PDB file of C-alpha atoms and ligand atoms in Angstrom:
ATOM      1  CA  UNK A 160      67.976  20.994  65.276  1.00 88.00           C
ATOM      2  CA  UNK A 161      66.710  20.501  61.796  1.00 95.00           C
ATOM      3  CA  UNK A 162      67.994  22.521  58.567  1.00 95.00           C
ATOM      4  CA  UNK A 163      66.276  22.657  55.311  1.00 95.00           C
ATOM      5  CA  UNK A 164      69.055  20.541  54.061  1.00 95.00           C
ATOM      6  CA  UNK A 165      68.603  18.059  56.845  1.00 96.00           C
ATOM      7  CA  UNK A 166      64.956  17.374  55.678  1.00 97.00           C
ATOM      8  CA  UNK A 167      65.605  17.588  52.162  1.00 96.00           C
ATOM      9  CA  UNK A 168      68.357  14.642  52.757  1.00 96.00           C
ATOM     10  CA  UNK A 169      65.824  12.837  54.951  1.00 97.00           C
ATOM     11  CA  UNK A 170      62.972  13.106  52.310  1.00 96.00           C
ATOM     12  CA  UNK A 171      65.428  11.647  49.782  1.00 96.00           C
ATOM     13  CA  UNK A 172      66.252   9.038  52.006  1.00 95.00           C
ATOM     14  CA  UNK A 173      62.701   7.782  53.148  1.00 96.00           C
ATOM     15  CA  UNK A 174      61.171   6.266  50.305  1.00 96.00           C
ATOM     16  CA  UNK A 175      61.274   2.765  51.931  1.00 97.00           C
ATOM     17  CA  UNK A 176      60.212   4.207  55.156  1.00 98.00           C
ATOM     18  CA  UNK A 177      57.451   6.215  53.675  1.00 98.00           C
ATOM     19  CA  UNK A 178      56.052   2.946  52.057  1.00 98.00           C
ATOM     20  CA  UNK A 179      56.437   1.345  55.210  1.00 98.00           C
ATOM     21  CA  UNK A 180      54.198   4.152  56.762  1.00 98.00           C
ATOM     22  CA  UNK A 181      51.202   3.346  54.313  1.00 98.00           C
ATOM     23  CA  UNK A 182      51.493  -0.563  54.725  1.00 98.00           C
ATOM     24  CA  UNK A 183      51.416  -0.010  58.604  1.00 98.00           C
ATOM     25  CA  UNK A 184      48.215   2.659  58.204  1.00 98.00           C
ATOM     26  CA  UNK A 185      46.639   0.157  55.843  1.00 96.00           C
ATOM     27  CA  UNK A 186      46.611  -2.555  59.074  1.00 96.00           C
ATOM     28  CA  UNK A 187      44.020   0.048  60.387  1.00 96.00           C
ATOM     29  CA  UNK A 188      40.237  -0.679  59.377  1.00 93.00           C
ATOM     30  CA  UNK A 189      38.296   1.906  57.204  1.00 91.00           C
ATOM     31  CA  UNK A 190      36.129   3.862  59.222  1.00 90.00           C
ATOM     32  CA  UNK A 191      33.369   6.448  58.998  1.00 86.00           C
ATOM     33  CA  UNK A 192      32.056   9.272  61.224  1.00 83.00           C
ATOM     34  CA  UNK A 193      28.853  10.985  61.041  1.00 73.00           C
ATOM     35  CA  UNK A 194      30.220  13.730  62.911  1.00 68.00           C
ATOM     36  CA  UNK A 195      33.028  13.926  60.299  1.00 73.00           C
ATOM     37  CA  UNK A 196      35.816  16.211  61.169  1.00 77.00           C
ATOM     38  CA  UNK A 197      34.080  17.775  64.595  1.00 76.00           C
ATOM     39  CA  UNK A 198      36.970  16.521  66.386  1.00 86.00           C
ATOM     40  CA  UNK A 199      39.807  18.260  64.551  1.00 91.00           C
ATOM     41  CA  UNK A 200      40.637  20.985  66.796  1.00 89.00           C
ATOM     42  CA  UNK A 201      44.116  20.130  67.215  1.00 91.00           C
ATOM     43  CA  UNK A 202      47.359  18.865  65.311  1.00 94.00           C
ATOM     44  CA  UNK A 203      47.774  15.739  66.722  1.00 94.00           C
ATOM     45  CA  UNK A 204      51.469  14.426  68.053  1.00 95.00           C
ATOM     46  CA  UNK A 205      53.205  12.629  65.157  1.00 97.00           C
ATOM     47  CA  UNK A 206      56.276  10.720  64.706  1.00 98.00           C
ATOM     48  CA  UNK A 207      59.277  12.150  62.386  1.00 98.00           C
ATOM     49  CA  UNK A 208      58.202   9.863  59.454  1.00 98.00           C
ATOM     50  CA  UNK A 209      54.594  11.409  59.588  1.00 98.00           C
ATOM     51  CA  UNK A 210      55.915  14.423  59.683  1.00 98.00           C
ATOM     52  CA  UNK A 211      58.160  13.913  56.492  1.00 97.00           C
ATOM     53  CA  UNK A 212      54.883  12.107  54.921  1.00 97.00           C
ATOM     54  CA  UNK A 213      53.163  15.649  55.339  1.00 97.00           C
ATOM     55  CA  UNK A 214      56.056  17.803  54.464  1.00 96.00           C
ATOM     56  CA  UNK A 215      56.509  15.652  51.106  1.00 96.00           C
ATOM     57  CA  UNK A 216      52.958  16.145  50.210  1.00 95.00           C
ATOM     58  CA  UNK A 217      53.343  19.978  50.740  1.00 95.00           C
ATOM     59  CA  UNK A 218      56.582  20.028  48.642  1.00 95.00           C
ATOM     60  CA  UNK A 219      54.496  18.175  45.901  1.00 93.00           C
ATOM     61  CA  UNK A 220      51.630  20.903  45.796  1.00 92.00           C
ATOM     62  CA  UNK A 221      51.524  23.918  43.681  1.00 93.00           C
ATOM     63  CA  UNK A 222      53.059  26.845  45.521  1.00 93.00           C
ATOM     64  CA  UNK A 223      50.046  28.800  46.164  1.00 94.00           C
ATOM     65  CA  UNK A 224      48.355  26.126  48.017  1.00 93.00           C
ATOM     66  CA  UNK A 225      51.429  25.166  49.706  1.00 94.00           C
ATOM     67  CA  UNK A 226      52.107  28.907  51.026  1.00 95.00           C
ATOM     68  CA  UNK A 227      48.446  28.753  52.274  1.00 94.00           C
ATOM     69  CA  UNK A 228      49.166  25.656  54.330  1.00 94.00           C
ATOM     70  CA  UNK A 229      52.545  27.036  55.846  1.00 96.00           C
ATOM     71  CA  UNK A 230      50.576  30.133  56.860  1.00 96.00           C
ATOM     72  CA  UNK A 231      48.015  27.905  58.407  1.00 96.00           C
ATOM     73  CA  UNK A 232      50.600  25.580  60.320  1.00 97.00           C
ATOM     74  CA  UNK A 233      52.690  28.633  61.395  1.00 97.00           C
ATOM     75  CA  UNK A 234      49.870  30.419  62.745  1.00 97.00           C
ATOM     76  CA  UNK A 235      48.641  27.518  64.612  1.00 97.00           C
ATOM     77  CA  UNK A 236      52.107  27.284  66.216  1.00 97.00           C
ATOM     78  CA  UNK A 237      51.888  30.790  67.505  1.00 97.00           C
ATOM     79  CA  UNK A 238      48.417  30.767  68.503  1.00 96.00           C
ATOM     80  CA  UNK A 239      47.690  27.558  70.194  1.00 94.00           C
ATOM     81  CA  UNK A 240      48.641  28.681  73.618  1.00 95.00           C
ATOM     82  CA  UNK A 241      45.911  31.421  73.546  1.00 95.00           C
ATOM     83  CA  UNK A 242      43.228  29.684  71.075  1.00 93.00           C
ATOM     84  CA  UNK A 243      41.568  26.769  70.305  1.00 91.00           C
ATOM     85  CA  UNK A 244      42.265  26.961  66.567  1.00 86.00           C
ATOM     86  CA  UNK A 245      41.255  24.171  64.561  1.00 90.00           C
ATOM     87  CA  UNK A 246      43.597  21.758  63.022  1.00 94.00           C
ATOM     88  CA  UNK A 247      45.649  23.504  59.961  1.00 95.00           C
ATOM     89  CA  UNK A 248      44.727  20.802  57.569  1.00 94.00           C
ATOM     90  CA  UNK A 249      41.064  21.296  57.836  1.00 93.00           C
ATOM     91  CA  UNK A 250      39.141  23.157  55.394  1.00 90.00           C
ATOM     92  CA  UNK A 251      35.645  23.401  55.802  1.00 88.00           C
ATOM     93  CA  UNK A 252      34.713  19.635  56.779  1.00 86.00           C
ATOM     94  CA  UNK A 253      37.383  18.236  54.564  1.00 89.00           C
ATOM     95  CA  UNK A 254      40.851  16.855  56.045  1.00 91.00           C
ATOM     96  CA  UNK A 255      42.948  18.068  52.894  1.00 91.00           C
ATOM     97  CA  UNK A 256      45.551  15.500  53.775  1.00 93.00           C
ATOM     98  CA  UNK A 257      43.292  12.533  54.497  1.00 91.00           C
ATOM     99  CA  UNK A 258      45.337   9.983  52.611  1.00 92.00           C
ATOM    100  CA  UNK A 259      48.169  10.931  54.689  1.00 94.00           C
ATOM    101  CA  UNK A 260      46.566  11.830  58.256  1.00 95.00           C
ATOM    102  CA  UNK A 261      48.478  10.983  61.322  1.00 97.00           C
ATOM    103  CA  UNK A 262      48.007   7.764  63.278  1.00 97.00           C
ATOM    104  CA  UNK A 263      46.655  10.098  66.054  1.00 95.00           C
ATOM    105  CA  UNK A 264      43.680  10.844  63.675  1.00 93.00           C
ATOM    106  CA  UNK A 265      43.270   7.221  62.209  1.00 94.00           C
ATOM    107  CA  UNK A 266      43.185   6.015  66.143  1.00 94.00           C
ATOM    108  CA  UNK A 267      40.769   8.444  67.344  1.00 92.00           C
ATOM    109  CA  UNK A 268      37.387   7.012  67.822  1.00 91.00           C
ATOM    110  CA  UNK A 269      38.824   3.402  67.993  1.00 95.00           C
ATOM    111  CA  UNK A 270      40.576   3.413  71.554  1.00 96.00           C
ATOM    112  CA  UNK A 271      38.450   1.990  74.272  1.00 96.00           C
ATOM    113  CA  UNK A 272      36.953   4.429  76.549  1.00 95.00           C
ATOM    114  CA  UNK A 273      39.470   3.432  79.137  1.00 96.00           C
ATOM    115  CA  UNK A 274      42.292   3.648  76.988  1.00 96.00           C
ATOM    116  CA  UNK A 275      41.267   6.938  75.842  1.00 95.00           C
ATOM    117  CA  UNK A 276      41.103   8.347  79.516  1.00 95.00           C
ATOM    118  CA  UNK A 277      44.437   7.251  80.193  1.00 96.00           C
ATOM    119  CA  UNK A 278      45.695   9.320  77.361  1.00 94.00           C
ATOM    120  CA  UNK A 279      43.633  12.259  78.125  1.00 94.00           C
ATOM    121  CA  UNK A 280      44.776  12.056  81.736  1.00 95.00           C
ATOM    122  CA  UNK A 281      48.528  12.303  80.283  1.00 94.00           C
ATOM    123  CA  UNK A 282      47.479  15.092  77.945  1.00 92.00           C
ATOM    124  CA  UNK A 283      46.010  17.046  80.944  1.00 93.00           C
ATOM    125  CA  UNK A 284      49.286  16.754  82.950  1.00 95.00           C
ATOM    126  CA  UNK A 285      51.242  18.237  79.788  1.00 93.00           C
ATOM    127  CA  UNK A 286      48.860  20.987  79.897  1.00 93.00           C
ATOM    128  CA  UNK A 287      49.288  21.554  83.636  1.00 93.00           C
ATOM    129  CA  UNK A 288      53.117  21.633  82.912  1.00 95.00           C
ATOM    130  CA  UNK A 289      52.922  23.958  80.175  1.00 94.00           C
ATOM    131  CA  UNK A 290      50.569  26.503  81.887  1.00 94.00           C
ATOM    132  CA  UNK A 291      53.151  26.420  85.017  1.00 96.00           C
ATOM    133  CA  UNK A 292      56.246  27.063  82.203  1.00 95.00           C
ATOM    134  CA  UNK A 293      54.013  29.994  80.804  1.00 96.00           C
ATOM    135  CA  UNK A 294      53.080  31.305  84.394  1.00 96.00           C
ATOM    136  CA  UNK A 295      57.130  31.446  85.311  1.00 97.00           C
ATOM    137  CA  UNK A 296      57.185  33.838  82.221  1.00 95.00           C
ATOM    138  CA  UNK A 297      54.626  35.901  83.637  1.00 96.00           C
ATOM    139  CA  UNK A 298      51.813  34.987  81.411  1.00 97.00           C
ATOM    140  CA  UNK A 299      48.597  33.095  82.366  1.00 96.00           C
ATOM    141  CA  UNK A 300      47.257  31.031  79.534  1.00 95.00           C
ATOM    142  CA  UNK A 301      43.368  30.979  79.314  1.00 94.00           C
ATOM    143  CA  UNK A 302      41.415  28.233  80.869  1.00 93.00           C
ATOM    144  CA  UNK A 303      39.594  27.466  77.662  1.00 92.00           C
ATOM    145  CA  UNK A 304      42.996  26.364  76.188  1.00 93.00           C
ATOM    146  CA  UNK A 305      44.406  24.741  79.252  1.00 92.00           C
ATOM    147  CA  UNK A 306      41.280  22.841  80.016  1.00 92.00           C
ATOM    148  CA  UNK A 307      40.278  21.996  76.677  1.00 91.00           C
ATOM    149  CA  UNK A 308      40.110  18.232  75.908  1.00 90.00           C
ATOM    150  CA  UNK A 309      38.942  16.343  72.930  1.00 89.00           C
ATOM    151  CA  UNK A 310      36.248  14.247  74.335  1.00 89.00           C
ATOM    152  CA  UNK A 311      36.042  10.584  73.962  1.00 90.00           C
ATOM    153  CA  UNK A 312      34.228   9.523  70.373  1.00 89.00           C
ATOM    154  CA  UNK A 313      31.330   7.310  70.206  1.00 88.00           C
ATOM    155  CA  UNK A 314      30.758   8.226  66.432  1.00 88.00           C
ATOM    156  CA  UNK A 315      33.378   6.337  64.776  1.00 90.00           C
ATOM    157  CA  UNK A 316      31.931   3.195  63.234  1.00 89.00           C
ATOM    158  CA  UNK A 317      34.210   0.473  61.548  1.00 92.00           C
ATOM    159  CA  UNK A 318      33.409  -0.542  57.769  1.00 90.00           C
ATOM    160  CA  UNK A 319      32.472  -4.171  57.538  1.00 89.00           C
ATOM    161  CA  UNK A 320      33.270  -6.563  59.995  1.00 87.00           C
ATOM    162  CA  UNK A 321      37.090  -5.827  60.791  1.00 90.00           C
ATOM    163  CA  UNK A 322      38.153  -5.625  64.506  1.00 91.00           C
ATOM    164  CA  UNK A 323      40.400  -3.571  66.342  1.00 95.00           C
ATOM    165  CA  UNK A 324      41.355  -3.192  69.991  1.00 95.00           C
ATOM    166  CA  UNK A 325      43.688  -1.243  71.973  1.00 97.00           C
ATOM    167  CA  UNK A 326      46.426  -4.128  71.927  1.00 98.00           C
ATOM    168  CA  UNK A 327      46.394  -4.199  68.168  1.00 97.00           C
ATOM    169  CA  UNK A 328      46.301  -0.243  67.999  1.00 98.00           C
ATOM    170  CA  UNK A 329      49.360  -0.085  70.354  1.00 98.00           C
ATOM    171  CA  UNK A 330      51.171  -2.576  68.120  1.00 98.00           C
ATOM    172  CA  UNK A 331      50.708  -0.520  64.940  1.00 98.00           C
ATOM    173  CA  UNK A 332      51.885   2.571  66.977  1.00 98.00           C
ATOM    174  CA  UNK A 333      54.815   0.888  68.058  1.00 98.00           C
ATOM    175  CA  UNK A 334      55.309  -0.229  64.399  1.00 98.00           C
ATOM    176  CA  UNK A 335      55.178   3.158  63.000  1.00 98.00           C
ATOM    177  CA  UNK A 336      57.406   4.449  65.805  1.00 98.00           C
ATOM    178  CA  UNK A 337      60.106   1.688  64.811  1.00 98.00           C
ATOM    179  CA  UNK A 338      60.166   2.514  61.238  1.00 98.00           C
ATOM    180  CA  UNK A 339      60.677   6.274  62.357  1.00 98.00           C
ATOM    181  CA  UNK A 340      63.188   5.253  64.648  1.00 97.00           C
ATOM    182  CA  UNK A 341      65.450   4.136  61.522  1.00 97.00           C
ATOM    183  CA  UNK A 342      66.254   7.883  61.063  1.00 96.00           C
ATOM    184  CA  UNK A 343      67.829   7.407  64.568  1.00 92.00           C
ATOM    185  CA  UNK A 344      69.103  10.520  65.995  1.00 95.00           C
ATOM    186  CA  UNK A 345      66.629  12.358  63.721  1.00 97.00           C
ATOM    187  CA  UNK A 346      63.869  10.591  64.923  1.00 98.00           C
ATOM    188  CA  UNK A 347      64.731  11.299  68.899  1.00 97.00           C
ATOM    189  CA  UNK A 348      65.642  15.015  68.077  1.00 97.00           C
ATOM    190  CA  UNK A 349      62.064  15.638  66.748  1.00 98.00           C
ATOM    191  CA  UNK A 350      60.153  14.022  69.547  1.00 97.00           C
ATOM    192  CA  UNK A 351      62.466  15.683  72.410  1.00 96.00           C
ATOM    193  CA  UNK A 352      63.311  18.762  70.870  1.00 97.00           C
ATOM    194  CA  UNK A 353      60.201  19.548  69.006  1.00 97.00           C
ATOM    195  CA  UNK A 354      57.648  17.878  71.188  1.00 95.00           C
ATOM    196  CA  UNK A 355      56.560  15.731  68.056  1.00 97.00           C
ATOM    197  CA  UNK A 356      55.182  19.070  66.798  1.00 97.00           C
ATOM    198  CA  UNK A 357      55.060  19.588  62.813  1.00 97.00           C
ATOM    199  CA  UNK A 358      54.399  23.217  63.603  1.00 97.00           C
ATOM    200  CA  UNK A 359      57.269  23.620  65.711  1.00 98.00           C
ATOM    201  CA  UNK A 360      59.585  22.127  63.024  1.00 97.00           C
ATOM    202  CA  UNK A 361      58.409  24.450  60.314  1.00 97.00           C
ATOM    203  CA  UNK A 362      58.657  27.538  62.633  1.00 97.00           C
ATOM    204  CA  UNK A 363      62.058  26.409  63.573  1.00 97.00           C
ATOM    205  CA  UNK A 364      63.135  26.101  59.859  1.00 96.00           C
ATOM    206  CA  UNK A 365      61.733  29.788  59.187  1.00 95.00           C
ATOM    207  CA  UNK A 366      62.995  31.125  62.374  1.00 96.00           C
ATOM    208  CA  UNK A 367      65.622  28.970  63.942  1.00 96.00           C
ATOM    209  CA  UNK A 368      64.628  26.905  67.232  1.00 96.00           C
ATOM    210  CA  UNK A 369      65.566  29.422  70.161  1.00 96.00           C
ATOM    211  CA  UNK A 370      64.386  32.537  67.928  1.00 97.00           C
ATOM    212  CA  UNK A 371      60.795  30.674  67.192  1.00 97.00           C
ATOM    213  CA  UNK A 372      60.396  30.015  71.174  1.00 97.00           C
ATOM    214  CA  UNK A 373      61.311  33.827  71.741  1.00 97.00           C
ATOM    215  CA  UNK A 374      59.191  34.972  68.867  1.00 97.00           C
ATOM    216  CA  UNK A 375      56.350  32.778  70.178  1.00 97.00           C
ATOM    217  CA  UNK A 376      56.379  34.279  73.642  1.00 97.00           C
ATOM    218  CA  UNK A 377      56.488  37.988  72.160  1.00 96.00           C
ATOM    219  CA  UNK A 378      53.384  37.046  70.027  1.00 97.00           C
ATOM    220  CA  UNK A 379      51.545  35.268  72.892  1.00 97.00           C
ATOM    221  CA  UNK A 380      52.360  38.018  75.230  1.00 96.00           C
ATOM    222  CA  UNK A 381      50.977  40.672  72.972  1.00 96.00           C
ATOM    223  CA  UNK A 382      47.779  38.839  72.341  1.00 96.00           C
ATOM    224  CA  UNK A 383      47.261  37.969  75.978  1.00 96.00           C
ATOM    225  CA  UNK A 384      48.282  41.422  77.612  1.00 95.00           C
ATOM    226  CA  UNK A 385      46.549  43.577  74.747  1.00 95.00           C
ATOM    227  CA  UNK A 386      44.799  41.622  72.309  1.00 93.00           C
ATOM    228  CA  UNK A 387      47.163  42.906  69.816  1.00 91.00           C
ATOM    229  CA  UNK A 388      47.549  40.434  66.718  1.00 94.00           C
ATOM    230  CA  UNK A 389      49.396  42.541  64.351  1.00 95.00           C
ATOM    231  CA  UNK A 390      53.017  40.902  65.372  1.00 93.00           C
ATOM    232  CA  UNK A 391      51.525  37.573  64.218  1.00 96.00           C
ATOM    233  CA  UNK A 392      50.087  38.953  61.007  1.00 96.00           C
ATOM    234  CA  UNK A 393      53.591  40.413  59.943  1.00 96.00           C
ATOM    235  CA  UNK A 394      54.981  37.043  60.768  1.00 96.00           C
ATOM    236  CA  UNK A 395      52.506  35.489  58.454  1.00 96.00           C
ATOM    237  CA  UNK A 396      52.554  37.727  55.894  1.00 96.00           C
ATOM    238  CA  UNK A 397      56.639  37.682  55.365  1.00 95.00           C
ATOM    239  CA  UNK A 398      56.992  33.876  55.788  1.00 96.00           C
ATOM    240  CA  UNK A 399      58.750  32.540  52.977  1.00 92.00           C
ATOM    241  CA  UNK A 400      57.859  29.338  50.919  1.00 92.00           C
ATOM    242  CA  UNK A 401      59.517  26.971  53.529  1.00 91.00           C
ATOM    243  CA  UNK A 402      59.050  23.995  51.631  1.00 91.00           C
ATOM    244  CA  UNK A 403      59.752  24.851  48.413  1.00 88.00           C
ATOM    245  CA  UNK A 404      62.828  23.043  46.727  1.00 84.00           C
ATOM    246  CA  UNK A 405      62.751  20.312  49.481  1.00 87.00           C
ATOM    247  CA  UNK A 406      62.397  17.366  46.929  1.00 78.00           C
TER     248      UNK A 406
HETATM  249  S1  SF4 B 594      45.286  15.963  60.050  1.00 76.15           S
HETATM  250 FE1  SF4 B 594      43.198  15.744  59.105  1.00 76.15          FE
HETATM  251  S2  SF4 B 594      42.097  14.127  60.222  1.00 76.15           S
HETATM  252 FE2  SF4 B 594      43.855  14.676  61.242  1.00 76.15          FE
HETATM  253  S3  SF4 B 594      43.201  16.689  62.909  1.00 76.15           S
HETATM  254 FE3  SF4 B 594      43.597  17.319  61.004  1.00 76.15          FE
HETATM  255  S4  SF4 B 594      41.914  17.571  59.956  1.00 76.15           S
HETATM  256 FE4  SF4 B 594      41.545  16.185  61.332  1.00 76.15          FE
END
């Protein structure tokens, strides 16, 4: 389980890895999309290294702006079983961390339809599993959330004459995984215990790992059974500045 101290040390020791991440992202072609950010309805899965890149960005922000992001991200963590919220980094039609956006964001729209369908099928299985887990706790998640899928995108266009295919994308994804893997057990923990979810990581920094899950159950139960959001509002109002001092 990560503590603030662990994150601070990881950030201090990640200069070369973060540079490697940037260089690997640069292997992807630059793109444009006329439906800009229309698909940004979820926080994508990411590696630990990508999460650290964004935490670093949060650390470097003015505190009021950072707090707004932290509140959005924690709100996303608690609300995602009951609502399709927008990605916490989206404001209007702008991604506010565009230069550090995750591989999942960059690759969306570049996969072949065939490969994207495979990814979607896997995503559906994960959601079915999650629905069963919540059901075993006595809660039925809304179909609008369980059945939601980001559709295959036909609107992303590659600038110039660059070319990319699934094999190249998978190589880039493997490279990012390998660089992040240099954090060995931390990289594995982020994937296995936190499900590659930055919102879960930040929530656990605020409340603890098990406590975050318990709190999430209470918030989700209240929203599903009574529509009551006051528990969540209180959590958000009382959040500390989690990323302050992590530099
Ligand atoms: S990080 Fe940015 S590009 Fe990625 S889903 Fe969020 S808003 Fe969209």
